[in-house]
One Martini backbone bead per residue (centre of mass of N, CA, C, O) as a GRO file, in nm:
protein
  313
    1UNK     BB    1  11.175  11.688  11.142
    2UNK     BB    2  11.051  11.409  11.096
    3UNK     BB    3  10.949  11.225  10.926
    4UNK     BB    4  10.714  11.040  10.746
    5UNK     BB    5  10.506  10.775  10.691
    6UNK     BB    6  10.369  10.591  10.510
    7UNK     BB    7  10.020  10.456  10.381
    8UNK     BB    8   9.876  10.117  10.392
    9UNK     BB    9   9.567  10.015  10.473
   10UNK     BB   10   9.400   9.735  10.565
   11UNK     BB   11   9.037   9.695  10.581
   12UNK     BB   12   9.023   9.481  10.888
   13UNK     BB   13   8.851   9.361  11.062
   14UNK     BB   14   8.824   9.157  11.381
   15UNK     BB   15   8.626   8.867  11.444
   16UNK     BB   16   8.546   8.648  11.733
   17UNK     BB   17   8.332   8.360  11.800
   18UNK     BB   18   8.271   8.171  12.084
   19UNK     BB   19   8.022   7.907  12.115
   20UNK     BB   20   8.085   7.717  12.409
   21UNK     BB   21   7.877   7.839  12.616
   22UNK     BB   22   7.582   7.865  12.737
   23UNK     BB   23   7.549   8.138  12.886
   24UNK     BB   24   7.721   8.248  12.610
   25UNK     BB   25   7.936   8.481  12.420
   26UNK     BB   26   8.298   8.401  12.371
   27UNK     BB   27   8.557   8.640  12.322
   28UNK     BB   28   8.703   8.833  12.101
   29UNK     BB   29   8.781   9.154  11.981
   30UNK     BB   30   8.961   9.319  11.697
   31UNK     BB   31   9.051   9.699  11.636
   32UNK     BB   32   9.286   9.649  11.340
   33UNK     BB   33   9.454   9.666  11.114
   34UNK     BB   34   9.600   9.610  10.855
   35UNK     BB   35   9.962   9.737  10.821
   36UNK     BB   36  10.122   9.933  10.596
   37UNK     BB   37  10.465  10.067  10.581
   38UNK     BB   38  10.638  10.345  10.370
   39UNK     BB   39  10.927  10.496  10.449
   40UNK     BB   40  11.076  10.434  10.692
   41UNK     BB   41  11.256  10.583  10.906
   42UNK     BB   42  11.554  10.619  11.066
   43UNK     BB   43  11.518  10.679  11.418
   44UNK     BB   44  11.214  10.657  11.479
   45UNK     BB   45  10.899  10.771  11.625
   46UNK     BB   46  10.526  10.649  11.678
   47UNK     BB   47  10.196  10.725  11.679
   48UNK     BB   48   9.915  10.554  11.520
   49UNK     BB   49   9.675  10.749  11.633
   50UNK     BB   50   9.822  11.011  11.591
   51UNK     BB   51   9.913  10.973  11.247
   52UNK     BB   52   9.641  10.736  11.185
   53UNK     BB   53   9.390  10.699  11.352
   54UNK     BB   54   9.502  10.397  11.506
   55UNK     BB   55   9.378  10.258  11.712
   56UNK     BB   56   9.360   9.977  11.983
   57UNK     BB   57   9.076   9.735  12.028
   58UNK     BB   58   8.908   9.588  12.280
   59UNK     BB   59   8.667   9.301  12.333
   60UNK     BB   60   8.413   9.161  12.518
   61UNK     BB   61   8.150   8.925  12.462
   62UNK     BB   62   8.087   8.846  12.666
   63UNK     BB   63   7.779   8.854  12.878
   64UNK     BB   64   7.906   8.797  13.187
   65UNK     BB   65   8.201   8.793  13.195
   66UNK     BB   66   8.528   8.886  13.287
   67UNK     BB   67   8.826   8.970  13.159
   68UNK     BB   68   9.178   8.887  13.088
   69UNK     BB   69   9.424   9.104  12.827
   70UNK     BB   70   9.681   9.044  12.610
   71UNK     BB   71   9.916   9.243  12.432
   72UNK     BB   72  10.157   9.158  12.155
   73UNK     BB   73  10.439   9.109  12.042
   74UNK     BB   74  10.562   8.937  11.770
   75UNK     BB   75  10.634   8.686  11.580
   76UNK     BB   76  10.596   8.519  11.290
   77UNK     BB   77  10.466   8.293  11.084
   78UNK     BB   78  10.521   8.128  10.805
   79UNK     BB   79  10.211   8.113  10.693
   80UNK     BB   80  10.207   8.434  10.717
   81UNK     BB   81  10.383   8.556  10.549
   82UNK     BB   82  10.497   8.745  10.308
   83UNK     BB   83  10.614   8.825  10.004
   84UNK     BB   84  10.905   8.981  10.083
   85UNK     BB   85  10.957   8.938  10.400
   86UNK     BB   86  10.995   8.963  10.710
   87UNK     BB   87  11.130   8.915  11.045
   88UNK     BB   88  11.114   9.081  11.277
   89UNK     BB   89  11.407   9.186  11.483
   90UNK     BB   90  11.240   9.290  11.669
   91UNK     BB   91  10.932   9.327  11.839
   92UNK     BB   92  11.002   9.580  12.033
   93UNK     BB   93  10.924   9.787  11.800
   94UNK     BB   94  10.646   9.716  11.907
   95UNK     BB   95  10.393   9.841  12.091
   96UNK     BB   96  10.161   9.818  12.413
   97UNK     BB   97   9.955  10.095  12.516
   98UNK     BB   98   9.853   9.932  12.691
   99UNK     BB   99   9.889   9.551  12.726
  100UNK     BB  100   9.674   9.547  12.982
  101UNK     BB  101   9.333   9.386  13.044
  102UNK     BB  102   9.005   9.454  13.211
  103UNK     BB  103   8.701   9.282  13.119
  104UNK     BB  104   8.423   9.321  13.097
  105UNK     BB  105   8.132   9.290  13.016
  106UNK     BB  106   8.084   9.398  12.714
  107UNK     BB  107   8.385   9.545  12.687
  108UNK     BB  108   8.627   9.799  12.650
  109UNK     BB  109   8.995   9.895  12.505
  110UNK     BB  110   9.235  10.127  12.454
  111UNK     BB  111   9.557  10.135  12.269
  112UNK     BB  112   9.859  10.207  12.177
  113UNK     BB  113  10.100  10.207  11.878
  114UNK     BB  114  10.461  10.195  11.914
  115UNK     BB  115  10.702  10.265  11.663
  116UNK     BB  116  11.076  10.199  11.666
  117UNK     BB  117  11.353  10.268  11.496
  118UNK     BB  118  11.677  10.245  11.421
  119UNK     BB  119  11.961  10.354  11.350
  120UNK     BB  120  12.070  10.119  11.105
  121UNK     BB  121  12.158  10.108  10.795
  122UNK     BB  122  12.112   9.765  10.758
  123UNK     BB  123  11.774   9.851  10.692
  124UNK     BB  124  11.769   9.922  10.466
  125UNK     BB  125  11.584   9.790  10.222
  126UNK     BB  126  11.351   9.653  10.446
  127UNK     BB  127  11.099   9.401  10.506
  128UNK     BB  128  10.891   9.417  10.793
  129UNK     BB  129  10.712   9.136  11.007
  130UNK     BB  130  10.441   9.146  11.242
  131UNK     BB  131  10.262   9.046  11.540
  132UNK     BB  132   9.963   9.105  11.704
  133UNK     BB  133   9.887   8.950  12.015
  134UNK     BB  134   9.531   8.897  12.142
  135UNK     BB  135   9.507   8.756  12.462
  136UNK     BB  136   9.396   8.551  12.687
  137UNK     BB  137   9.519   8.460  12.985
  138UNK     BB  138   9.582   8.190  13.152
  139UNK     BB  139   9.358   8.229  13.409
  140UNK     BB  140   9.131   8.228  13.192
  141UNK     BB  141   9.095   7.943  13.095
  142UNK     BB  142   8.864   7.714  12.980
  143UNK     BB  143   8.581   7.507  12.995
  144UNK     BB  144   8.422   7.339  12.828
  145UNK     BB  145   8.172   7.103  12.767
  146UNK     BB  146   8.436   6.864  12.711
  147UNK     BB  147   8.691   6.964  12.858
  148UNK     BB  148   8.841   7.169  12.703
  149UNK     BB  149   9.061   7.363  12.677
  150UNK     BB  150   9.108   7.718  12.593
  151UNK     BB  151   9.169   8.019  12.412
  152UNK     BB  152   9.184   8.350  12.338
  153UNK     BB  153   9.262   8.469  12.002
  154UNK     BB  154   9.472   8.699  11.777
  155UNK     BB  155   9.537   8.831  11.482
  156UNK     BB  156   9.766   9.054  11.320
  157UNK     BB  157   9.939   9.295  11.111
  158UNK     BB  158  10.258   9.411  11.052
  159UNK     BB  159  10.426   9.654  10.814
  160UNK     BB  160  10.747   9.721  10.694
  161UNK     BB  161  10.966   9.971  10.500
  162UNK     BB  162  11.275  10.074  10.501
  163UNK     BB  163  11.333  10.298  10.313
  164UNK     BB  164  11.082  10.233  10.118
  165UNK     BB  165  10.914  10.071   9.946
  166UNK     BB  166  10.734   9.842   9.916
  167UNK     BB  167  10.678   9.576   9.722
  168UNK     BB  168  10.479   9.661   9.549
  169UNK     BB  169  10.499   9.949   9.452
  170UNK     BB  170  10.789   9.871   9.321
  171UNK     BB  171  10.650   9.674   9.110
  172UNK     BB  172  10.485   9.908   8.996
  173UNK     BB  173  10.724  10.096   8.966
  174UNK     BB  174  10.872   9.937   8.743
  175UNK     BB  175  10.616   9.888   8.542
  176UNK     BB  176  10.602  10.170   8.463
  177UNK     BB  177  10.881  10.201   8.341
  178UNK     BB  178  10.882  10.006   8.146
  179UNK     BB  179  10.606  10.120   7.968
  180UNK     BB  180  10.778  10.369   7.883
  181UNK     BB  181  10.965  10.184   7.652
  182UNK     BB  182  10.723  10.118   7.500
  183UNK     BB  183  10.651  10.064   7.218
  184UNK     BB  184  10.286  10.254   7.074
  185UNK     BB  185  10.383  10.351   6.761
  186UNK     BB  186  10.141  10.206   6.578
  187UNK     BB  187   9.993  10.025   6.296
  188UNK     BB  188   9.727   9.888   6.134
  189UNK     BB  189   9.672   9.825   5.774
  190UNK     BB  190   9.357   9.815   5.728
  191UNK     BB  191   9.115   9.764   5.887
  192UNK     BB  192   8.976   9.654   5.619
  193UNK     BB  193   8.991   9.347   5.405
  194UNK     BB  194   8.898   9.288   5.070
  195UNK     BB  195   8.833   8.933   4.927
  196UNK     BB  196   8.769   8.812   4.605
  197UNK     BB  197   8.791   8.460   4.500
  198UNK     BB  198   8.844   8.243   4.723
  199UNK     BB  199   8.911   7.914   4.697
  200UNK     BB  200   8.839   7.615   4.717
  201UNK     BB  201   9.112   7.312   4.821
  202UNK     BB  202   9.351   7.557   4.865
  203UNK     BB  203   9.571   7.732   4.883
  204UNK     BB  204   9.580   8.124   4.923
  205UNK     BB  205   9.788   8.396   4.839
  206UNK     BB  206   9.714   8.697   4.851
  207UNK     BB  207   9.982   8.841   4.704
  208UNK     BB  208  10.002   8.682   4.480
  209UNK     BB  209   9.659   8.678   4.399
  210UNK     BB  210   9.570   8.995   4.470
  211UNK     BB  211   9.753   9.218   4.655
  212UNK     BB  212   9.704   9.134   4.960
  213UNK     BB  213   9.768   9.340   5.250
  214UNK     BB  214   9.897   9.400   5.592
  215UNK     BB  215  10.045   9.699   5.759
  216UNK     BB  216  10.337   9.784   5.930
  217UNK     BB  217  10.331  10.097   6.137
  218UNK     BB  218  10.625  10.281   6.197
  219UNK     BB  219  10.665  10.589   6.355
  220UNK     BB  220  10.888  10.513   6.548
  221UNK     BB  221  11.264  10.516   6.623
  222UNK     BB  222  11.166  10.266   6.756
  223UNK     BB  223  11.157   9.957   6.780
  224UNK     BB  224  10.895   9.667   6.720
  225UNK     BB  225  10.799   9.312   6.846
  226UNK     BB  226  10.505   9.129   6.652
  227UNK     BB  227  10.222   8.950   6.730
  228UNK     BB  228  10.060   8.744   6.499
  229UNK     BB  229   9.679   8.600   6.446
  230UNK     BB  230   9.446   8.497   6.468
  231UNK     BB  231   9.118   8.448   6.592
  232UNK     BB  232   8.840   8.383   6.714
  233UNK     BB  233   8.514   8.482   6.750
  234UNK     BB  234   8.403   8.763   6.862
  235UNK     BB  235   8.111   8.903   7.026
  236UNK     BB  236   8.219   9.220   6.979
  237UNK     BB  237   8.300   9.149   6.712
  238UNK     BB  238   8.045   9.239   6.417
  239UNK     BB  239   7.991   9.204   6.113
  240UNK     BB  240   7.893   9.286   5.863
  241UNK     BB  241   7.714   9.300   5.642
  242UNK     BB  242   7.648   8.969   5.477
  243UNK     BB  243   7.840   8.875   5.686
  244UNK     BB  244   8.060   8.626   5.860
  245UNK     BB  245   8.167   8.397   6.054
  246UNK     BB  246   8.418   8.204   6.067
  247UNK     BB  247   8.424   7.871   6.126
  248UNK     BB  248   8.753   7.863   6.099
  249UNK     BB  249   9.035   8.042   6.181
  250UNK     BB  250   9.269   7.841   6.068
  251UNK     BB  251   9.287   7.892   5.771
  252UNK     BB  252   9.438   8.105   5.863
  253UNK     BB  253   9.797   8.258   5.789
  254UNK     BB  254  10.096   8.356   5.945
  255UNK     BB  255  10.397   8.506   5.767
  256UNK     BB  256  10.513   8.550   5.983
  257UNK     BB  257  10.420   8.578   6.365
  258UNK     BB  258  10.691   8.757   6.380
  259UNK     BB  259  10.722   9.096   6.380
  260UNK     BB  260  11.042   9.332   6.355
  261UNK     BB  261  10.995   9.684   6.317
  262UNK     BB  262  11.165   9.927   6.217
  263UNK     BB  263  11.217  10.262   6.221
  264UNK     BB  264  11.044  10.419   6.029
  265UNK     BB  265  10.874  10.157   5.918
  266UNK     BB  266  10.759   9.887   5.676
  267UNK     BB  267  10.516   9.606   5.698
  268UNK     BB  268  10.396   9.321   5.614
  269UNK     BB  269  10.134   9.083   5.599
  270UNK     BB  270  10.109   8.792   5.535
  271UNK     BB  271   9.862   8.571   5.360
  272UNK     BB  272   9.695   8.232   5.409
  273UNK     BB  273   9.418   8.073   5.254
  274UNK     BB  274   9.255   7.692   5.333
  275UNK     BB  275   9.002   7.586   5.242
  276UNK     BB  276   8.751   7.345   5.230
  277UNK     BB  277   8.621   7.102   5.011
  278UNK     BB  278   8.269   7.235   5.021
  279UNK     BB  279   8.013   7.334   5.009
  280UNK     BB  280   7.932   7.510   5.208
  281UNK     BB  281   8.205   7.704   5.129
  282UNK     BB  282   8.073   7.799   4.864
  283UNK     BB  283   8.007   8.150   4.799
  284UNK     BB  284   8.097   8.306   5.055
  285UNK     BB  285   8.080   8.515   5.372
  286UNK     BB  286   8.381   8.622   5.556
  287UNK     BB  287   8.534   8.668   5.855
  288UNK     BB  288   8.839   8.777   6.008
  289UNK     BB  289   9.036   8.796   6.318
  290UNK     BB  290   9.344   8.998   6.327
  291UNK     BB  291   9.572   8.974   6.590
  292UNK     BB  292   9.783   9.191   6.774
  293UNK     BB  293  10.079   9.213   6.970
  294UNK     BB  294  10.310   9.236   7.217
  295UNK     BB  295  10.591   9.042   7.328
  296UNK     BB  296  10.522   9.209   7.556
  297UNK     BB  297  10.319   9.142   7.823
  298UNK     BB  298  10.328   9.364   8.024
  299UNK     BB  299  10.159   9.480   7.785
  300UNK     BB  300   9.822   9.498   7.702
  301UNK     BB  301   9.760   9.451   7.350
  302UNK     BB  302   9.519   9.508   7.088
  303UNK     BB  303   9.476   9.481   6.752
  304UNK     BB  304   9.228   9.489   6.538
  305UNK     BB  305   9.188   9.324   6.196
  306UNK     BB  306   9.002   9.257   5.916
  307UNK     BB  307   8.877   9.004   5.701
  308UNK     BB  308   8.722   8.980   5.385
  309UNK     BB  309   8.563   8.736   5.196
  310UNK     BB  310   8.509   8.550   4.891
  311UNK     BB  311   8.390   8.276   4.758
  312UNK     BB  312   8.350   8.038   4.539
  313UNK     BB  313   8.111   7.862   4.356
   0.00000   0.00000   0.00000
């Protein structure tokens, strides 16, 4: 018994009016999703209506007139392509079984899509796209309003990997494996840090002068590399009673910026803060929220640690 191959399919009807004779409304619907398939076996033959129950359906719109209508595979255009595929090597490896309709009007017709895979070797691990286009025949082209020819077409895609997942898949599956590695057994303590008599007009060492700093604690025996710094207040998190965000969140400086703590190791944070010597900021109550985050972006994370300071009268 041959594989299946997966399936993920983009739910898009296609559908286009075009309203340019006085009779009525002239033109085709096409009723086929925009289809990938993943881990296409090499060998394979399969119809898609009956493997994943999607025939492909085309409508005469025309409320007057019946026309001929054929549906072909296609190589794609450059600016169909999608990121990361290719156009398919053989156009026939996708068929459409009838691929010649006369349709009255607003009539319907239904037919089969059978895509056929060689068994070559050379086309593993490759990403192949192609495109249905159902137009009518030259016979059928009209003339407008304003005497210019026109024909109507519509045009779906068609997305294949053989033997291998899709590119996006790959990708999610790369960073899935990625994130696996990434150590975040760690935390910053305390979760709140309050800091007394803190003066304006002068740089303020807190670890010198106070002896207050927050510790990253690293858990795991893998190191972590970390990057600290103040942010802006977040309107989600709000100070306790009495305090308030501060003005200016650059006041707060942490050195380094960059901090890497090696496996079941604890490391402080330094911080230093600078307010202006200004009458409105002493006596203050000030919150500041310093966030941690991951040197790898792959991982958004953010760990927020409050730091509440009060200044001097």
């Amino acid at each position: 018994m041959s594989k299946r191959p997966d399936f993920r399919v983009v739910p898009l009807a296609i559908i286009v009016m075009l309203q340019s004779l006085p009779a009525g409304a002239m033109g085709l619907a096409l009723r086929f999703v925009d289809v990938t398939l993943e881990k296409v076996p090499l060998g394979t033959s399969f119809n898609m209506r009956v493997l994943k129950n999607l025939p492909l359906v085309v409508s005469n719109l025309d409320d007057t007139e019946g026309t001929d209508v054929v549906v072909e595979s296609v190589l794609p255009q450059l600016r169909e392509m999608k990121e990361s595929y290719e156009p398919i090597p053989d156009p026939t490896w996708i068929k459409v079984i009838p691929n010649r309709f006369h349709l009255g009007p607003k009539a319907s017709a239904s037919a089969d899509v059978l895509v056929t895979i060689p068994n070559d070797p050379k086309l593993v691990g490759h990403h192949f796209e192609g495109i249905l286009f159902a137009h009518t025949e030259q016979r059928n082209r009209r003339l407008n309003a304003h005497g210019v020819v026109f024909q109507t077409g519509l045009r779906t895609r068609f997305r294949m990997s053989i033997e291998t997942l899709g590119p996006a898949s790959l990708q999610k599956e790369k960073a899935l494996k990625k994130l696996a590695t990434i150590n975040t057994n760690f935390s910053v303590s305390p979760d709140n840090l309050f800091v007394q008599s803190v003066p304006v007009g002068k740089p303020f060492d807190l670890k010198l002068e106070k002896r207050a700093s927050f510790k990253i604690i690293n858990q795991a025996d893998d190191p972590v590399e970390l990057k600290i710094g103040p942010i802006p207040p977040d309107p989600l998190i709000s100070p306790q009673a009495g305090y308030k965000d501060v003005p200016d969140y650059k006041w707060l400086t942490v050195t380094p910026n960059v901090i890497k703590v090696a496996g079941n190791a604890i490391k402080e944070i330094k911080l230093r803060i600078n307010i202006p010597d200004k009458p409105e900021y002493k006596n203050q109550k000030y919150m500041f929220v310093l966030q941690t985050t991951l040197i790898d972006e792959s991982l958004p994370l953010a760990y927020d640690n409050m730091l509440y300071v009060t200044t001097e009268p």
